[in-house]
Every structure is written in structure tokens, then in C-alpha cells.
Short mmCIF file of C-alpha atoms in Angstrom, two decimals:
data_model
loop_
_atom_site.label_atom_id
_atom_site.label_comp_id
_atom_site.label_asym_id
_atom_site.label_seq_id
_atom_site.Cartn_x
_atom_site.Cartn_y
_atom_site.Cartn_z
CA MET A 1 56.92 90.40 72.62
CA LEU A 2 56.29 91.61 76.18
CA LYS A 3 59.95 92.50 76.69
CA ARG A 4 59.82 94.76 73.64
CA THR A 5 56.62 96.57 74.55
CA VAL A 6 57.43 97.29 78.22
CA PRO A 7 60.20 99.88 77.47
CA ILE A 8 57.95 101.59 74.92
CA VAL A 9 55.00 101.75 77.34
CA LEU A 10 57.23 103.11 80.11
CA ALA A 11 58.65 105.73 77.76
CA VAL A 12 55.14 106.86 76.72
CA LEU A 13 53.98 107.04 80.35
CA PHE A 14 57.06 109.06 81.30
CA PHE A 15 56.44 111.46 78.43
CA LEU A 16 52.77 111.86 79.41
CA PHE A 17 53.84 112.50 83.01
CA LEU A 18 56.06 115.34 81.85
CA LEU A 19 53.25 116.75 79.72
CA GLY A 20 50.65 116.60 82.50
CA GLY A 21 51.42 120.00 84.02
CA SER A 22 51.79 121.64 80.62
CA LEU A 23 48.41 120.34 79.42
CA SER A 24 46.58 121.66 82.48
CA GLY A 25 48.22 125.07 82.07
CA LEU A 26 47.42 125.01 78.36
CA TYR A 27 43.72 124.43 79.05
CA THR A 28 43.68 127.26 81.61
CA ASP A 29 45.26 129.64 79.11
CA TRP A 30 42.72 128.62 76.46
CA LEU A 31 39.84 129.49 78.80
CA TRP A 32 41.40 132.82 79.75
CA PHE A 33 42.15 133.94 76.19
CA GLY A 34 38.65 132.92 75.15
CA GLN A 35 37.18 134.95 78.00
CA VAL A 36 38.97 138.12 76.87
CA GLN A 37 38.15 137.50 73.18
CA TYR A 38 41.73 136.81 72.11
CA SER A 39 41.48 133.17 71.05
CA GLY A 40 43.31 133.99 67.81
CA VAL A 41 46.37 135.12 69.76
CA PHE A 42 46.33 131.89 71.76
CA LEU A 43 46.11 129.77 68.61
CA THR A 44 48.97 131.70 66.98
CA VAL A 45 51.20 131.15 70.01
CA LEU A 46 50.21 127.48 70.27
CA THR A 47 50.76 126.65 66.59
CA THR A 48 54.09 128.48 66.61
CA LYS A 49 55.23 126.49 69.65
CA LEU A 50 54.16 123.25 67.99
CA TRP A 51 55.90 123.99 64.69
CA VAL A 52 59.09 125.26 66.32
CA GLY A 53 59.17 122.34 68.75
CA ALA A 54 58.52 119.81 65.98
CA ALA A 55 61.26 121.33 63.83
CA GLY A 56 63.74 121.26 66.72
CA ALA A 57 62.86 117.68 67.64
CA ALA A 58 63.08 116.51 64.03
CA LEU A 59 66.44 118.19 63.47
CA LEU A 60 67.97 116.76 66.65
CA LEU A 61 66.54 113.32 65.90
CA PHE A 62 68.02 113.46 62.40
CA LEU A 63 71.47 114.49 63.66
CA LEU A 64 71.57 111.87 66.43
CA TRP A 65 70.24 109.11 64.18
CA VAL A 66 72.71 109.83 61.38
CA ASN A 67 75.65 109.86 63.80
CA LEU A 68 74.42 106.66 65.42
CA ARG A 69 74.23 104.93 62.04
CA VAL A 70 77.70 106.15 61.11
CA ALA A 71 79.15 105.06 64.45
CA ARG A 72 77.57 101.60 64.28
CA ARG A 73 78.39 100.96 60.64
CA PRO A 74 79.98 97.50 60.31
CA THR A 75 83.71 97.38 59.79
CA HIS A 76 86.16 94.59 59.06
CA THR A 77 89.03 96.38 60.83
CA THR A 78 89.76 95.58 64.46
CA LEU A 79 91.96 97.26 67.04
CA VAL A 80 95.38 95.75 67.50
CA PHE A 81 97.16 96.51 70.77
CA GLN A 82 99.01 94.84 73.60
CA GLY A 83 97.65 94.70 77.11
CA LYS A 84 94.15 95.24 78.48
CA ASN A 85 91.57 97.76 77.34
CA VAL A 86 90.53 99.62 80.48
CA LEU A 87 87.45 100.95 78.67
CA ALA A 88 86.11 97.50 77.83
CA ILE A 89 82.56 96.81 79.08
CA PRO A 90 82.35 93.66 81.26
CA ASP A 91 80.06 91.01 79.76
CA ARG A 92 79.39 93.28 76.80
CA HIS A 93 77.78 90.48 74.78
CA LEU A 94 75.09 90.12 77.45
CA VAL A 95 74.03 93.76 77.62
CA GLU A 96 74.43 94.55 73.90
CA PRO A 97 70.92 93.35 72.88
CA ARG A 98 69.35 95.64 75.50
CA VAL A 99 71.51 98.57 74.43
CA ASN A 100 70.54 98.02 70.79
CA ARG A 101 66.85 98.17 71.74
CA MET A 102 67.13 101.15 74.09
CA LEU A 103 69.32 103.42 71.94
CA PRO A 104 66.56 104.36 69.43
CA VAL A 105 64.06 104.90 72.27
CA ALA A 106 66.53 107.09 74.17
CA ILE A 107 67.28 109.16 71.07
CA LEU A 108 63.57 109.64 70.43
CA LEU A 109 62.89 110.72 74.03
CA ILE A 110 65.81 113.15 74.05
CA SER A 111 64.60 114.67 70.78
CA LEU A 112 61.01 115.04 72.06
CA LEU A 113 62.14 116.67 75.29
CA ALA A 114 64.41 119.00 73.33
CA GLY A 115 61.48 119.86 71.07
CA LEU A 116 59.38 120.84 74.09
CA VAL A 117 62.12 123.09 75.43
CA VAL A 118 62.80 124.68 72.04
CA GLY A 119 59.13 125.29 71.31
CA ASN A 120 58.49 126.96 74.67
CA SER A 121 61.64 129.09 74.61
CA LEU A 122 61.94 130.20 70.96
CA TRP A 123 58.36 130.74 69.79
CA GLU A 124 58.43 134.49 70.50
CA GLN A 125 61.82 134.99 68.86
CA VAL A 126 60.63 133.08 65.78
CA LEU A 127 57.54 135.28 65.45
CA LEU A 128 59.67 138.42 65.82
CA TYR A 129 62.11 137.12 63.20
CA LEU A 130 59.31 136.35 60.73
CA HIS A 131 57.57 139.71 61.24
CA PRO A 132 60.31 142.35 61.53
CA THR A 133 59.75 146.08 61.44
CA GLU A 134 62.33 148.56 60.18
CA PHE A 135 63.16 151.46 62.49
CA GLY A 136 64.39 153.69 59.66
CA GLN A 137 67.71 154.29 61.42
CA LYS A 138 70.98 152.41 60.91
CA ASP A 139 73.77 151.68 63.36
CA PRO A 140 77.03 153.57 62.64
CA LEU A 141 79.29 150.47 62.77
CA PHE A 142 77.67 147.82 60.56
CA ASN A 143 75.05 149.91 58.75
CA ASN A 144 72.21 147.60 59.80
CA ASP A 145 68.74 148.87 60.49
CA LEU A 146 68.14 148.97 64.24
CA GLY A 147 65.18 146.65 63.78
CA PHE A 148 67.65 143.83 63.00
CA TYR A 149 68.92 143.87 66.59
CA VAL A 150 65.39 143.78 68.01
CA PHE A 151 63.66 141.28 65.73
CA GLN A 152 66.31 139.00 64.16
CA PHE A 153 69.54 139.08 66.15
CA PRO A 154 68.14 137.34 69.30
CA LEU A 155 67.01 134.29 67.29
CA LEU A 156 70.37 133.98 65.54
CA LYS A 157 72.16 133.85 68.90
CA SER A 158 69.73 131.26 70.25
CA LEU A 159 70.04 129.08 67.15
CA TYR A 160 73.82 129.09 67.48
CA ARG A 161 73.65 127.95 71.11
CA LEU A 162 71.15 125.21 70.30
CA PHE A 163 73.19 123.99 67.32
CA MET A 164 76.35 123.75 69.41
CA LEU A 165 74.43 121.84 72.08
CA ALA A 166 73.06 119.43 69.45
CA MET A 167 76.53 118.86 67.99
CA GLY A 168 77.90 118.30 71.49
CA LEU A 169 75.26 115.59 72.02
CA CYS A 170 76.29 114.01 68.72
CA VAL A 171 79.93 113.93 69.83
CA VAL A 172 79.02 112.38 73.20
CA LEU A 173 76.71 109.80 71.61
CA SER A 174 79.24 108.82 68.94
CA ALA A 175 82.11 108.57 71.42
CA ALA A 176 80.00 106.46 73.82
CA VAL A 177 79.01 104.09 71.01
CA TYR A 178 82.61 103.73 69.85
CA ILE A 179 83.74 102.96 73.39
CA PHE A 180 80.92 100.45 73.89
CA ASP A 181 81.68 98.72 70.57
CA GLU A 182 85.39 98.61 71.55
CA ARG A 183 86.53 100.68 68.59
CA VAL A 184 88.35 102.94 71.01
CA ALA A 185 90.81 101.52 73.54
CA VAL A 186 92.96 102.84 76.35
CA THR A 187 95.65 100.46 77.56
CA GLU A 188 96.91 100.14 81.11
CA ASP A 189 99.95 102.25 80.23
CA ARG A 190 97.56 105.05 79.11
CA GLN A 191 98.07 104.51 75.40
CA PHE A 192 95.09 105.75 73.36
CA ILE A 193 94.25 103.61 70.32
CA THR A 194 91.39 104.06 67.87
CA LEU A 195 90.39 103.15 64.35
CA PRO A 196 91.03 105.70 61.57
CA ARG A 197 87.32 105.93 60.75
CA VAL A 198 86.59 106.88 64.37
CA LYS A 199 89.05 109.75 64.13
CA ARG A 200 87.53 110.91 60.84
CA HIS A 201 84.01 110.87 62.26
CA LEU A 202 84.77 112.69 65.52
CA LEU A 203 87.10 115.20 63.87
CA THR A 204 84.42 115.94 61.26
CA LEU A 205 81.97 116.77 64.05
CA LEU A 206 84.55 118.97 65.74
CA GLY A 207 85.27 120.66 62.40
CA ILE A 208 81.58 121.47 61.96
CA MET A 209 81.55 122.94 65.47
CA LEU A 210 84.56 125.10 64.62
CA LEU A 211 82.79 126.42 61.52
CA ALA A 212 79.80 127.29 63.68
CA LYS A 213 82.16 128.97 66.13
CA ALA A 214 83.55 131.06 63.28
CA LEU A 215 80.01 132.25 62.52
CA SER A 216 79.47 133.01 66.21
CA TYR A 217 82.38 135.47 66.12
CA ARG A 218 80.41 137.38 63.50
CA LEU A 219 77.50 137.55 65.92
CA THR A 220 79.90 138.69 68.65
CA MET A 221 80.80 141.64 66.43
CA TYR A 222 77.21 142.81 66.57
CA GLU A 223 77.30 142.56 70.35
CA LEU A 224 80.02 145.22 70.41
CA LEU A 225 77.20 147.72 69.95
CA TYR A 226 76.03 146.73 73.45
CA SER A 227 79.53 147.00 74.93
CA PRO A 228 79.72 148.44 78.48
CA HIS A 229 83.49 149.02 78.28
CA GLY A 230 83.41 152.65 77.24
CA VAL A 231 82.38 155.81 79.06
CA ALA A 232 78.96 155.63 77.41
CA ALA A 233 76.91 152.59 76.37
CA GLY A 234 77.87 151.17 72.97
CA ALA A 235 81.01 150.33 71.03
CA SER A 236 84.05 152.13 72.43
CA TYR A 237 87.27 153.09 70.66
CA THR A 238 88.93 149.91 71.95
CA ASP A 239 86.04 147.77 70.71
CA VAL A 240 86.19 149.24 67.21
CA GLN A 241 89.95 149.54 66.75
CA ILE A 242 91.16 146.42 68.60
CA LEU A 243 88.39 143.91 69.36
CA LEU A 244 86.73 144.10 65.95
CA PRO A 245 89.94 143.24 63.99
CA VAL A 246 90.71 140.49 66.52
CA LEU A 247 87.32 138.94 65.88
CA TRP A 248 88.01 138.89 62.13
CA VAL A 249 91.27 137.06 62.86
CA LEU A 250 89.42 134.57 65.04
CA ILE A 251 86.90 133.92 62.25
CA VAL A 252 89.71 133.05 59.84
CA ALA A 253 91.54 130.97 62.48
CA ALA A 254 88.42 128.94 63.36
CA GLY A 255 87.66 128.36 59.68
CA VAL A 256 91.20 127.17 58.96
CA ALA A 257 91.21 124.95 62.06
#
């Protein structure tokens, strides 16, 4: 019983240590906003940070947990190869019980830390996205109201970067688990061997990342309006006539890939 509770207690203490500075700053901000009669603004910012952070932590936890369950799903198929697996973990049967206990704790801690970062960095963009204001003037290239680029476009770019980072963590976690469980092998003559289900899982993750990349090319089109390539600020002739069609080709190529 003691062996099980010690890692949990250490994880909680570590998390509280990270929160210590934030809590003191939070209390100071609460006193200052109350002094200037803007407590409502403080509560709006705080609740937005909490909701955004909780949503980010929950989403990352869900993605990591699902991929962990898929990677550790029992299988009756074993690798067949000649020679020695250079990726094999020495005395794996001795450390496996500890790894099985620590994996869920590590995933939870990573998700909580990610939630803190997301909440502190995206709260303002989320509020702008949820409360946009139209400028009454449209851009000449995509016919979007200029308010879109001020209130909504920044959050879309940030969400893409965070999603790609989350999928990258899923790939790393899944690959590490497959290597640890010896479902991936590299022989001494550098021959790479893996189970078909491992390929399907990892290629599915990479396929999802390629679909997200295709959507990012659409966001890159909007960034042409900020292009510094021309004589004046904004989309130049080269951006409109060459780069824009190339981006459409890249969208199709990423989707097909």
C-alpha cells in the first residue's frame, strides 16, 4: 500500500510546488482588482483561464489515454526475426510493474501542466473569439470582414499548433510503449521489424497530422495578407498569382497523403 501511495503523494507535492508562485500572484491580482473596483474583470479572466485550461488538459488526457490503451491492447501475434533486438529493455520483466503504475500518473501530470500553460496563454484569444466585432470592411482577397483577423484568426493558429503538439506527444508515447513491449524490433544488421497493428496505429496518427497540416495551409493563405514580400505591406502579385495556387496544391497533396 505504501509503495502505491508514495508516487501519488510526490506527484501532488510537485504539482503544488509548481502552483505556489501562481497562487501568490493570483492573490495579489485579486487584491489589486478589488482595490480599483474591477473584481468582475478579474473573475472573468480567472474563470476563462480555468475553463480553457481544464478543456486543454481533458483533451490531452483523452488523446494520450486512448493511444496508450490502443498501444497496450493484448495481442496474440509476436515478432519473428533472427538475431538480437537492439531495442530490447534489459530485465524488462523487473521494471514493467513500475512502468505500469507510473504511466497513468505521468500522463495525468503532463495533461495538468499542459492545461496550466494553455489556460494562461489562450484565455485572451478565447475571449476575443467568443466576442468578435465586425469592422464593416472586407479584405480584397478572401472577402472576410477585417474583424476576423483580429478576433478569430489568432486562436485558430494557436489551436493548430497545440493540436500538432498533442498529436506529436501521442506518437512519441505510442512508439515508446511499442518499443518497451517489444512489438518493434531493430536487429543488429539494422533490419526494422514491427507488427502490422503497430504500423496501422502510427500511420493513422501521422495521417491525422497530415489532415491537420492540410488545414494549416488554409490558415497560411490568410497570412498572405500580412506578407512583407511586396513593395507595400500586404499580399503582393507573387503571393496572389503564385503562392496562393501553390497552397491549394499543398492542401490537396497533404489530404491525399
